[in-house]
C-alpha positions as a Python dict, from the first residue, in 0.01 Angstrom:
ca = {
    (1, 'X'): (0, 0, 0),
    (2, 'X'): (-295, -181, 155),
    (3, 'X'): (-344, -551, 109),
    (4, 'X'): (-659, -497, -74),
    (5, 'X'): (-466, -307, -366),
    (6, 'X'): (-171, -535, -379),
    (7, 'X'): (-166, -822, -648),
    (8, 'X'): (-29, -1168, -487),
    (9, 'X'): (138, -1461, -659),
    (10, 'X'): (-37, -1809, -531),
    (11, 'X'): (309, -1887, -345),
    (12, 'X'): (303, -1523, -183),
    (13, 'X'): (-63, -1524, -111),
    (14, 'X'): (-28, -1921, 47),
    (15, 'X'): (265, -1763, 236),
    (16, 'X'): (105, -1436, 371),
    (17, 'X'): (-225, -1616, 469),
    (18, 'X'): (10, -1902, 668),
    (19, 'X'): (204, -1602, 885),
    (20, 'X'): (-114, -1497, 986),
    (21, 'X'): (-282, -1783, 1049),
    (22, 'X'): (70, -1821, 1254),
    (23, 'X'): (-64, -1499, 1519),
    (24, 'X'): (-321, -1734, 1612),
    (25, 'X'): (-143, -1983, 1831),
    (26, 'X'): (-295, -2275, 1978),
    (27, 'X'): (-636, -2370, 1939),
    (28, 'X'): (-807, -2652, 2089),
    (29, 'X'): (-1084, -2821, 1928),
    (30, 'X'): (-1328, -3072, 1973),
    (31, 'X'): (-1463, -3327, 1683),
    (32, 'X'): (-1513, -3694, 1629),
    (33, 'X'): (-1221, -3826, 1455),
    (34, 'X'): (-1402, -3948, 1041),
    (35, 'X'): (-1052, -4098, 944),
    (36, 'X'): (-746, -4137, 1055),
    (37, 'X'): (-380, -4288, 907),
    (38, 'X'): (-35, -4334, 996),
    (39, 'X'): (241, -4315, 689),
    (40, 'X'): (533, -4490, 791),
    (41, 'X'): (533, -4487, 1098),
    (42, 'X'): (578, -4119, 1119),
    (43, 'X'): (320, -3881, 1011),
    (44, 'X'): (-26, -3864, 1101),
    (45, 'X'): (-301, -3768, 888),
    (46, 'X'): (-651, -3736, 1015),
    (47, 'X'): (-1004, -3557, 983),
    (48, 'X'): (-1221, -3465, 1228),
    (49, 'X'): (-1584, -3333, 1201),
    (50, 'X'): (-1882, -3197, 1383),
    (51, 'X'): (-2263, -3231, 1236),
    (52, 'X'): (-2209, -2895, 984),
    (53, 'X'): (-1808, -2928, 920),
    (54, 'X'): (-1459, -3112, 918),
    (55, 'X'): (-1092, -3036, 942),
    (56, 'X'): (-796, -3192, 831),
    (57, 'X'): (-527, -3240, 1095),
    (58, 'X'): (-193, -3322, 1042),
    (59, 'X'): (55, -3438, 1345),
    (60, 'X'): (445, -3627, 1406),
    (61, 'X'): (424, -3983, 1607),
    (62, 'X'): (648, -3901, 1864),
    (63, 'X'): (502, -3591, 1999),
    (64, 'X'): (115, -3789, 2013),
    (65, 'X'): (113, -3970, 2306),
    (66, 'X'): (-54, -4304, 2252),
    (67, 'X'): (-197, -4185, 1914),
    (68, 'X'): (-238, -4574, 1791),
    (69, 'X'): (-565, -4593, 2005),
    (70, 'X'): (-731, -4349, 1819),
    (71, 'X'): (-1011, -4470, 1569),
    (72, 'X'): (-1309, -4331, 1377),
    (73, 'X'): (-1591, -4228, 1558),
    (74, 'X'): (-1358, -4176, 1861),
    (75, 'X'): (-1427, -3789, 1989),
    (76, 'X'): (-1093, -3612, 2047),
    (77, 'X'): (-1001, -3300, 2163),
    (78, 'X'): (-698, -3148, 1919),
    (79, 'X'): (-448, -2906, 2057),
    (80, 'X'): (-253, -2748, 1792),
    (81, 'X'): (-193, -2450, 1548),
    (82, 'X'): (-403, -2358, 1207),
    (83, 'X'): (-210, -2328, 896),
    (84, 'X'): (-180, -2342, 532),
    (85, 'X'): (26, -2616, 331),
    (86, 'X'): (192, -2350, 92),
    (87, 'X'): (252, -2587, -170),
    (88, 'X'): (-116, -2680, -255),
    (89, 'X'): (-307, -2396, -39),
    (90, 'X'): (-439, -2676, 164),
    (91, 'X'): (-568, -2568, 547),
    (92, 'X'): (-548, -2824, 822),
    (93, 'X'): (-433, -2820, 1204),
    (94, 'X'): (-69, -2916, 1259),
    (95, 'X'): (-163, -3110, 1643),
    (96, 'X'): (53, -3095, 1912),
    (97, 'X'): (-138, -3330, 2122),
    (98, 'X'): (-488, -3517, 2091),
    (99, 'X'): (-676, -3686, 2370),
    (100, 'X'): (-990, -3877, 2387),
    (101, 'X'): (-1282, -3675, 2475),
    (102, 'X'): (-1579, -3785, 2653),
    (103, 'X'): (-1674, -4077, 2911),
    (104, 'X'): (-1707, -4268, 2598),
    (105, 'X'): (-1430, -4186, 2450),
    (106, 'X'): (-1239, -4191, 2696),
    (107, 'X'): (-1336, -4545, 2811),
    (108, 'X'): (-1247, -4713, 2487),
    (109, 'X'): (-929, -4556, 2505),
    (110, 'X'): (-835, -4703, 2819),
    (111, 'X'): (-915, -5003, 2738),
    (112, 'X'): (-746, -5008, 2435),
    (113, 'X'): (-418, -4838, 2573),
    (114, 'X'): (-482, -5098, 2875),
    (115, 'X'): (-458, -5457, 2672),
    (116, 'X'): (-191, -5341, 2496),
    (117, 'X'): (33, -5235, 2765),
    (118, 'X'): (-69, -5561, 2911),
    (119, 'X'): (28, -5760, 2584),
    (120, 'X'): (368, -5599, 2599),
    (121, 'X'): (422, -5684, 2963),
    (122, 'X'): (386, -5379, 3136),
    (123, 'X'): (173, -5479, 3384),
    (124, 'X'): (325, -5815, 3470),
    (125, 'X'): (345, -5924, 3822),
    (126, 'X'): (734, -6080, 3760),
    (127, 'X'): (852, -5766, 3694),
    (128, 'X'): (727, -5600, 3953),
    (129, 'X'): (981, -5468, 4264),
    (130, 'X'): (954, -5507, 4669),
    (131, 'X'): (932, -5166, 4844),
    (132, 'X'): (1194, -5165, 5156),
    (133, 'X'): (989, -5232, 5467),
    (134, 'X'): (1140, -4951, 5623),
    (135, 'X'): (1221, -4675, 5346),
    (136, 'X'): (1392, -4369, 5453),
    (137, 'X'): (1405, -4121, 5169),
    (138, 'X'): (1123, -4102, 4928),
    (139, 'X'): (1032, -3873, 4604),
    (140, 'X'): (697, -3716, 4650),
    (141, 'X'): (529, -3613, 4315),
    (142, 'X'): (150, -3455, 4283),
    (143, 'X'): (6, -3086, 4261),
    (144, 'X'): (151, -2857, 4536),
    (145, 'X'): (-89, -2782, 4814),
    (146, 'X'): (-337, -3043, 4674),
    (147, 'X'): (-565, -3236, 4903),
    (148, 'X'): (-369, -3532, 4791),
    (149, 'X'): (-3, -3363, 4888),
    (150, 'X'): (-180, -3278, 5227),
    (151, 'X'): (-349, -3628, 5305),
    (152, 'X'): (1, -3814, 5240),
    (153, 'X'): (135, -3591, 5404),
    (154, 'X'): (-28, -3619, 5731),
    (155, 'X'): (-85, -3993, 5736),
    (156, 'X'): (352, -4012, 5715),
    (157, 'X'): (404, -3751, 6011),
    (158, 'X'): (154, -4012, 6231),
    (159, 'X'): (333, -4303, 6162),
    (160, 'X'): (713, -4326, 6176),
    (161, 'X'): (990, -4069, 6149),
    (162, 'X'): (1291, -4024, 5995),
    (163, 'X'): (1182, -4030, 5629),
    (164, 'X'): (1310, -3759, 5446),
    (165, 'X'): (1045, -3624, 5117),
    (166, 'X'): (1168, -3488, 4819),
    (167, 'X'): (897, -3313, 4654),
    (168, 'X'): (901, -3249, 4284),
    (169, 'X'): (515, -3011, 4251),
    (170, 'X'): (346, -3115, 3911),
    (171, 'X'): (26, -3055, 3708),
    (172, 'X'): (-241, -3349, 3785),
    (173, 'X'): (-472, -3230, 3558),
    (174, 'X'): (-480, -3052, 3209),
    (175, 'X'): (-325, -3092, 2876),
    (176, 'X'): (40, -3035, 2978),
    (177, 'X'): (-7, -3253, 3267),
    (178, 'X'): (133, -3599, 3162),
    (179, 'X'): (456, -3402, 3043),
    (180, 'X'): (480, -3270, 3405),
    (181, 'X'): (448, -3559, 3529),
    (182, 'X'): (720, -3759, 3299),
    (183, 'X'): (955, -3432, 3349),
    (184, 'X'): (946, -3534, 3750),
    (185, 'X'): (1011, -3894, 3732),
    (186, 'X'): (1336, -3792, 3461),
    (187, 'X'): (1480, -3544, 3755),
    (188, 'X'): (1448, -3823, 3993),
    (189, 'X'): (1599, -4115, 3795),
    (190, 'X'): (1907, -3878, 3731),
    (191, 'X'): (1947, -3690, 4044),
    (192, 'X'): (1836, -3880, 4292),
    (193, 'X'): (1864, -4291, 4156),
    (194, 'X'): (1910, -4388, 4514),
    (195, 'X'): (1596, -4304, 4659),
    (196, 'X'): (1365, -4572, 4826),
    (197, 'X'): (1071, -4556, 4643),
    (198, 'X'): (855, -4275, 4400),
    (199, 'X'): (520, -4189, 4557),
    (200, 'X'): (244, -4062, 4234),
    (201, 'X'): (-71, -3931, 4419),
    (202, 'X'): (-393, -3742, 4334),
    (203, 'X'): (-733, -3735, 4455),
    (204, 'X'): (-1032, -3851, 4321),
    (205, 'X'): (-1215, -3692, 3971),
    (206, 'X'): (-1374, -3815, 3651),
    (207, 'X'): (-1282, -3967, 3386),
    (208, 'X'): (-1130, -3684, 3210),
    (209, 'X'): (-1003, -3530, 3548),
    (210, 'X'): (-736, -3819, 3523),
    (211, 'X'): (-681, -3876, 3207),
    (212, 'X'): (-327, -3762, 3284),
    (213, 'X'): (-266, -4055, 3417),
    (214, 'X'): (-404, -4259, 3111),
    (215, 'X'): (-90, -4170, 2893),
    (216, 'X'): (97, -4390, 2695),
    (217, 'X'): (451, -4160, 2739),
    (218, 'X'): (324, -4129, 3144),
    (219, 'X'): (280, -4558, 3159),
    (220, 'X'): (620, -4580, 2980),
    (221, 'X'): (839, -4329, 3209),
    (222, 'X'): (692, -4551, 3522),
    (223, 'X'): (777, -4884, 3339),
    (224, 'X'): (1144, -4735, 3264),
    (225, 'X'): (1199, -4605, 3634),
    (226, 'X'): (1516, -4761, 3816),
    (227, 'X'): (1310, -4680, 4127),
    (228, 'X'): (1023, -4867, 4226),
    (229, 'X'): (729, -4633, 4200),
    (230, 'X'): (384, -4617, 4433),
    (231, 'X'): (70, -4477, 4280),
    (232, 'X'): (-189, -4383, 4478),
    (233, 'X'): (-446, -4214, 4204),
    (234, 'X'): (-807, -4091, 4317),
    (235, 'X'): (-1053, -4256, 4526),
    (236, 'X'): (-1042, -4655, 4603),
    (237, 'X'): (-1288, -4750, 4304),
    (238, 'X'): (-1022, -4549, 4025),
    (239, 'X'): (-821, -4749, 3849),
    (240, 'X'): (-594, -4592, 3597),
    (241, 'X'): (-317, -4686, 3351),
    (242, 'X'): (-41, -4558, 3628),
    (243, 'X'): (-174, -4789, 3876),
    (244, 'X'): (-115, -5103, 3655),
    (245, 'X'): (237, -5021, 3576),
    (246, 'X'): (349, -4892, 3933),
    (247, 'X'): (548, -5176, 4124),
    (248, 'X'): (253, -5087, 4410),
    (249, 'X'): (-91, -4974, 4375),
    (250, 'X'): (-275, -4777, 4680),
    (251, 'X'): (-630, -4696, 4663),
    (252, 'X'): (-553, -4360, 4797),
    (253, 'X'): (-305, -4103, 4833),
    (254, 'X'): (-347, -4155, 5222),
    (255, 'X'): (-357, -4529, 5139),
    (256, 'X'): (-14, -4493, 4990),
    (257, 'X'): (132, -4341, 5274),
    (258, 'X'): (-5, -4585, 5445),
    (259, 'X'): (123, -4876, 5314),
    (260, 'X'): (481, -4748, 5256),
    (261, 'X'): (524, -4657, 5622),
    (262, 'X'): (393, -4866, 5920),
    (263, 'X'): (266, -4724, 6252),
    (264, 'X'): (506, -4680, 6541),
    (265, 'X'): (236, -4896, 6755),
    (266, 'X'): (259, -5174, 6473),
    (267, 'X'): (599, -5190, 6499),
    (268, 'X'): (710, -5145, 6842),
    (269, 'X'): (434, -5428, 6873),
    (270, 'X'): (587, -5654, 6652),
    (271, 'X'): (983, -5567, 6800),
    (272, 'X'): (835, -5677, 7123),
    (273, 'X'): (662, -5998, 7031),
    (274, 'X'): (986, -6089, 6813),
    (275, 'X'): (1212, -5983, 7133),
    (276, 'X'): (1001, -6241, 7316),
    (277, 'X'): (1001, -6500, 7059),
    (278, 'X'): (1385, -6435, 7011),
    (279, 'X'): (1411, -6472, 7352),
    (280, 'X'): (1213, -6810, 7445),
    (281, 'X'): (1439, -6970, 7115),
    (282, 'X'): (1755, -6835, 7265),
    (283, 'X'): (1679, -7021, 7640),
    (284, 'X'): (1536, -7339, 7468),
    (285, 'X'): (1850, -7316, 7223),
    (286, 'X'): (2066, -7261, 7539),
    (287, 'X'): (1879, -7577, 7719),
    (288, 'X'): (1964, -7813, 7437),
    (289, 'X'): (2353, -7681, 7405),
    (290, 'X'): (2381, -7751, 7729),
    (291, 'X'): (2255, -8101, 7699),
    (292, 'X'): (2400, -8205, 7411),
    (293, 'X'): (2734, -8030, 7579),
    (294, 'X'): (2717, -8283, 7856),
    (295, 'X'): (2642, -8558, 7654),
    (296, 'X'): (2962, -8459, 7409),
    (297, 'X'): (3178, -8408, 7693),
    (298, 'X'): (3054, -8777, 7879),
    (299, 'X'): (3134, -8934, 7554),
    (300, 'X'): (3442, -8755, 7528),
    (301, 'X'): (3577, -8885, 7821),
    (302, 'X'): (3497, -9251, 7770),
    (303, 'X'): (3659, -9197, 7436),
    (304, 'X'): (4012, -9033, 7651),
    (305, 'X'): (3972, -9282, 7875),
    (306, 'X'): (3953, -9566, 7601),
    (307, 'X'): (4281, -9394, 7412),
    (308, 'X'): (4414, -9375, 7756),
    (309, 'X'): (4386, -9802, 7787),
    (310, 'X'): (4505, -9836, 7433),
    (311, 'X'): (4800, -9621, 7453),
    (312, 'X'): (4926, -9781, 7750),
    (313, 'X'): (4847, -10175, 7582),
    (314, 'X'): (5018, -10019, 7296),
    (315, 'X'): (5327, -9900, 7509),
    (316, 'X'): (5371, -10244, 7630),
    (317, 'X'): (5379, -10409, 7309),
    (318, 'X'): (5620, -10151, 7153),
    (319, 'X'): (5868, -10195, 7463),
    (320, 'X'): (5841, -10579, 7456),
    (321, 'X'): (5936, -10530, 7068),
    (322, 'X'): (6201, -10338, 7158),
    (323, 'X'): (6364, -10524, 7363),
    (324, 'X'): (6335, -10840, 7142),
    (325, 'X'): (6474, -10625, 6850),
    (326, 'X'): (6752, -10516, 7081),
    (327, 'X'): (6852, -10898, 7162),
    (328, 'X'): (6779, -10984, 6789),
    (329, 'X'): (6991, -10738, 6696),
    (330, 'X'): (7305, -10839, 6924),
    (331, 'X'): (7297, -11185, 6748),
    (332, 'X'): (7286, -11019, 6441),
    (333, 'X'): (7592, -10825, 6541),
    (334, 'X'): (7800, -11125, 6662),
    (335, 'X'): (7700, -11288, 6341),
    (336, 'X'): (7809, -10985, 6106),
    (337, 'X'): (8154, -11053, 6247),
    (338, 'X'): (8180, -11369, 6192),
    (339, 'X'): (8038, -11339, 5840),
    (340, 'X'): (8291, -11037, 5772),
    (341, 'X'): (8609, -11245, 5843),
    (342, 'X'): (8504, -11532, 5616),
    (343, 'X'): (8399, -11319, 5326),
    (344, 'X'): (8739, -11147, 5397),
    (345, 'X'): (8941, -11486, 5359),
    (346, 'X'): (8700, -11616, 5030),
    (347, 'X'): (8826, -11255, 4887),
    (348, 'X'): (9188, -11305, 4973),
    (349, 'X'): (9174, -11635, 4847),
    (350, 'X'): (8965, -11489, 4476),
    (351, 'X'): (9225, -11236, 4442),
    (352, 'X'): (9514, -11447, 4471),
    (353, 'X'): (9383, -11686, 4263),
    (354, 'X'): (9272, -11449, 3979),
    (355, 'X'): (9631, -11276, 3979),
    (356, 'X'): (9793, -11591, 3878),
    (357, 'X'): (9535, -11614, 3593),
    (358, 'X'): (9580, -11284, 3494),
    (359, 'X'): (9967, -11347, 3467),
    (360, 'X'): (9959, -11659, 3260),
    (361, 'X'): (9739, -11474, 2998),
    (362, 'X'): (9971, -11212, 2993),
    (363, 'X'): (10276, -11455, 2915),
    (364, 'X'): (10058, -11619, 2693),
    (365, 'X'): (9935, -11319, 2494),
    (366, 'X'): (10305, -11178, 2489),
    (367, 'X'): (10451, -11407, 2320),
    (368, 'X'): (10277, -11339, 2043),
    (369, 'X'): (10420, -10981, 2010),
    (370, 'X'): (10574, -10939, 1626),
    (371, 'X'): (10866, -10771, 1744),
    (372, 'X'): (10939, -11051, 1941),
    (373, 'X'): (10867, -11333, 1613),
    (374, 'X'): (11087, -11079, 1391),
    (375, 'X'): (11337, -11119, 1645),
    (376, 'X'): (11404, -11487, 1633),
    (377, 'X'): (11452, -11424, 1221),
    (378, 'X'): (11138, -11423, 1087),
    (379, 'X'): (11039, -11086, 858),
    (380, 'X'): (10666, -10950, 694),
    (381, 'X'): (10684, -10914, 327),
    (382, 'X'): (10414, -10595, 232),
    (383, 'X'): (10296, -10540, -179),
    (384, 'X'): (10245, -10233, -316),
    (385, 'X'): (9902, -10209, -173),
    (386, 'X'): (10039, -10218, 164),
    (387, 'X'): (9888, -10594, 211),
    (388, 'X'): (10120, -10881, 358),
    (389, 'X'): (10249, -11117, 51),
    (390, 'X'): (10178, -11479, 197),
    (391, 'X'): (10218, -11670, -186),
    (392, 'X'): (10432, -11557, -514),
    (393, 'X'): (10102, -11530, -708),
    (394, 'X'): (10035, -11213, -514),
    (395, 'X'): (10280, -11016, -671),
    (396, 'X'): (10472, -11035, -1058),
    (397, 'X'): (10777, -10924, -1202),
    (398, 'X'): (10905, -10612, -1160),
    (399, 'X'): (10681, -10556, -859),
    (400, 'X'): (10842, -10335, -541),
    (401, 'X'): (10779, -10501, -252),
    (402, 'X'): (10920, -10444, 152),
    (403, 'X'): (11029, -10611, 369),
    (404, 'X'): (11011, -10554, 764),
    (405, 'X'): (11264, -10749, 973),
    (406, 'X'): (11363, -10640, 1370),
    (407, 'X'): (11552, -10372, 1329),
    (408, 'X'): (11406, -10206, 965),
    (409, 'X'): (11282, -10277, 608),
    (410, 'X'): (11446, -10348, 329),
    (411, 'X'): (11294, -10242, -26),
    (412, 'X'): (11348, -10419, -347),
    (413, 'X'): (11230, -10502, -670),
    (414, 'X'): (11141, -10879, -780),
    (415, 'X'): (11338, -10967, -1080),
    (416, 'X'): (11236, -11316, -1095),
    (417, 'X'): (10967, -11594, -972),
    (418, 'X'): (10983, -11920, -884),
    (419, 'X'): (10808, -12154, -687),
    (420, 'X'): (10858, -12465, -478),
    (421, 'X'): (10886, -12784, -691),
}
């Protein structure tokens, strides 16, 4: 059945008209932008217009590459695919990528893309890295067989050797350009982190001829690069947003060979002027060693000689000491012995003494031993509790009581009391 006999639904007809709009692929087209939004941060909504007509576009933040520059009045070129919003039958262009269009255009967008790179710090001077003096492997990046690849090139061969290029051949102009570009500088930041430097080179255009190097995503992946990165972008009066970023700016591609490698003339000039300057400080160095060795080693020598004198003087004194201590010490011998047999007799004399004392307290203290008392008749009299009786009132009648004499004790019972009249 042919499509002009068959009867759509709205959702079939929205659908059929959107997979052929689909066989169209990408269009590019060129309007001045009449308004433009952002919802949250994620989708862009737009309308562009020419003097008879306007179109709706419709686009994702992330894939629009410096898209908050954009403003009405601004003329763009749109690269995208025509379709139909099934829901509401609404056509617009779903944008895979919009750039400024125009010297115009194109000016206020650098500008604008320019101050506020600068007000996040992209550009700053602090931030910026030393190329090595004398690099030796370097990542080459610009169109292959360009005038540019040629010029940088030949300026390198002429000056010194043993640099080794890796080239990574990219688009320097064109829509898919700045992605070609960003695509070389990933491969080299993962592959190859240890290189020396990134050289970015192209020759000289318009405007629009290097707008690839204008880009927001393009400024970004040079900011980001853990190797220090040299742009050297169209003639010496071009100034692009790659320049400002790059840790060096050459006005040239030849220029940027230039400045990362020095001639062989330069440098053999400056080895031999430092050889001679090396040279002269090592013999005036050498002079003043030499004098300040024979000054060190004159004062040395008064200084041995001077221990010399002192050691001696203090050889003399320690011998007379010693043989003063020697005699002093002879005295002090005949002395000891004399001292030794008097402290000998004072001890003899002590310990007799003290042994006599010591024998009289003994006799004294003996004869107070109670077996000794209870032998000459006496006896203890012990209560009930154990306690020595000394007076009748400490016991009554019919109390036991013991007695302890010499040789035993007796126990009894008290059958009667009476006391001294």
């Amino acid at each position: 059945m042919e499509v002009k006999d068959k009867i759509f639904k709205v959702s079939e007809f929205n659908e059929f008209i959107n997979l052929y709009l689909g066989q169209v692929g990408e269009v590019t087209i060129e309007g001045e932008i009449a308004e433009i939004r952002v919802r949250d941060n994620k989708w862009i909504f737009a309308t562009i217009k020419d003097e008879n007509s306007s179109v709706d576009i419709f686009a994702i933040t992330y894939q629009i590459s410096g898209y908050s520059i954009f403003e009405p009045g601004m003329l763009v070129h749109i690269y995208g695919q025509p379709r139909l919003y099934q829901k509401t039958g609404r056509f617009s262009v779903f944008a895979n990528k919009i750039v400024p269009a125009g010297e115009g255009a194109l000016r206020v967008a650098f500008e604008k893309l320019k101050e506020k790179l600068e007000s996040e710090g992209l550009f700053s001077q602090d931030r910026k890295r030393k190329i090595k003096d004398f690099p030796e492997r370097i990542g080459l990046i610009t169109a292959k067989g360009s005038a540019a690849y040629g010029d940088f090139l030949k300026v390198l061969r002429a000056r010194m050797g043993g640099i080794k290029i890796y080239f990574y051949p990219v688009l320097v102009q064109g829509k898919d350009s700045a992605d070609s570009i960003i695509r070389a500088f990933d491969y080299f930041n993962q592959k190859l982190p240890d290189l020396d430097a990134l050289v970015l080179v192209r020759g000289g255009g318009s405007l629009e001829d290097l707008q690839s190097f204008n880009d927001e995503k393009l400024a970004r992946a040079i900011f980001s690069s853990k190797i220090p990165v040299v742009c050297g972008i169209g003639h010496e009066q071009d100034l692009t947003i790659a320049d400002l970023v790059a840790d060096l700016r050459a006005s040239t591609p030849s220029n940027a060979a230039e400045l990362l490698v020095r001639k062989r003339d330069e440098v053999w000039k400056e080895v031999f002027h430092l050889t001679r300057i090396l040279e002269s400080s090592l013999n005036h160095l050498l002079w003043e060693l030499k004098g300040d060795l024979g000054r060190k080693i004159s004062v040395l020598e008064r200084a041995i000689s001077n221990r010399i004198y002192v050691a001696a003087r203090v050889k003399d004194r320690i011998l007379s000491q010693f043989y003063l201590l020697s005699s002093t010490l002879s005295d002090l011998s005949k002395e000891r012995i004399y001292l030794t047999k008097r402290i000998s007799r004072s001890l003899l004399y002590l310990m007799v003494s003290e042994k006599e004392k010591f024998n009289s307290l003994v006799r004294h203290f003996s004869s107070f031993d109670i077996k000794r008392v209870l032998a000459r008749g006496f006896s203890l009299t012990f209560g009930e509790d154990g306690k020595v009786i000394r007076s009748i009132q400490s016991v009554n009648q019919d109390s036991l009581i013991t007695t302890n004499l010499v040789d035993g004790k007796i126990s009894s019972k008290v059958l009667k009391l009476k006391g001294y009249e």
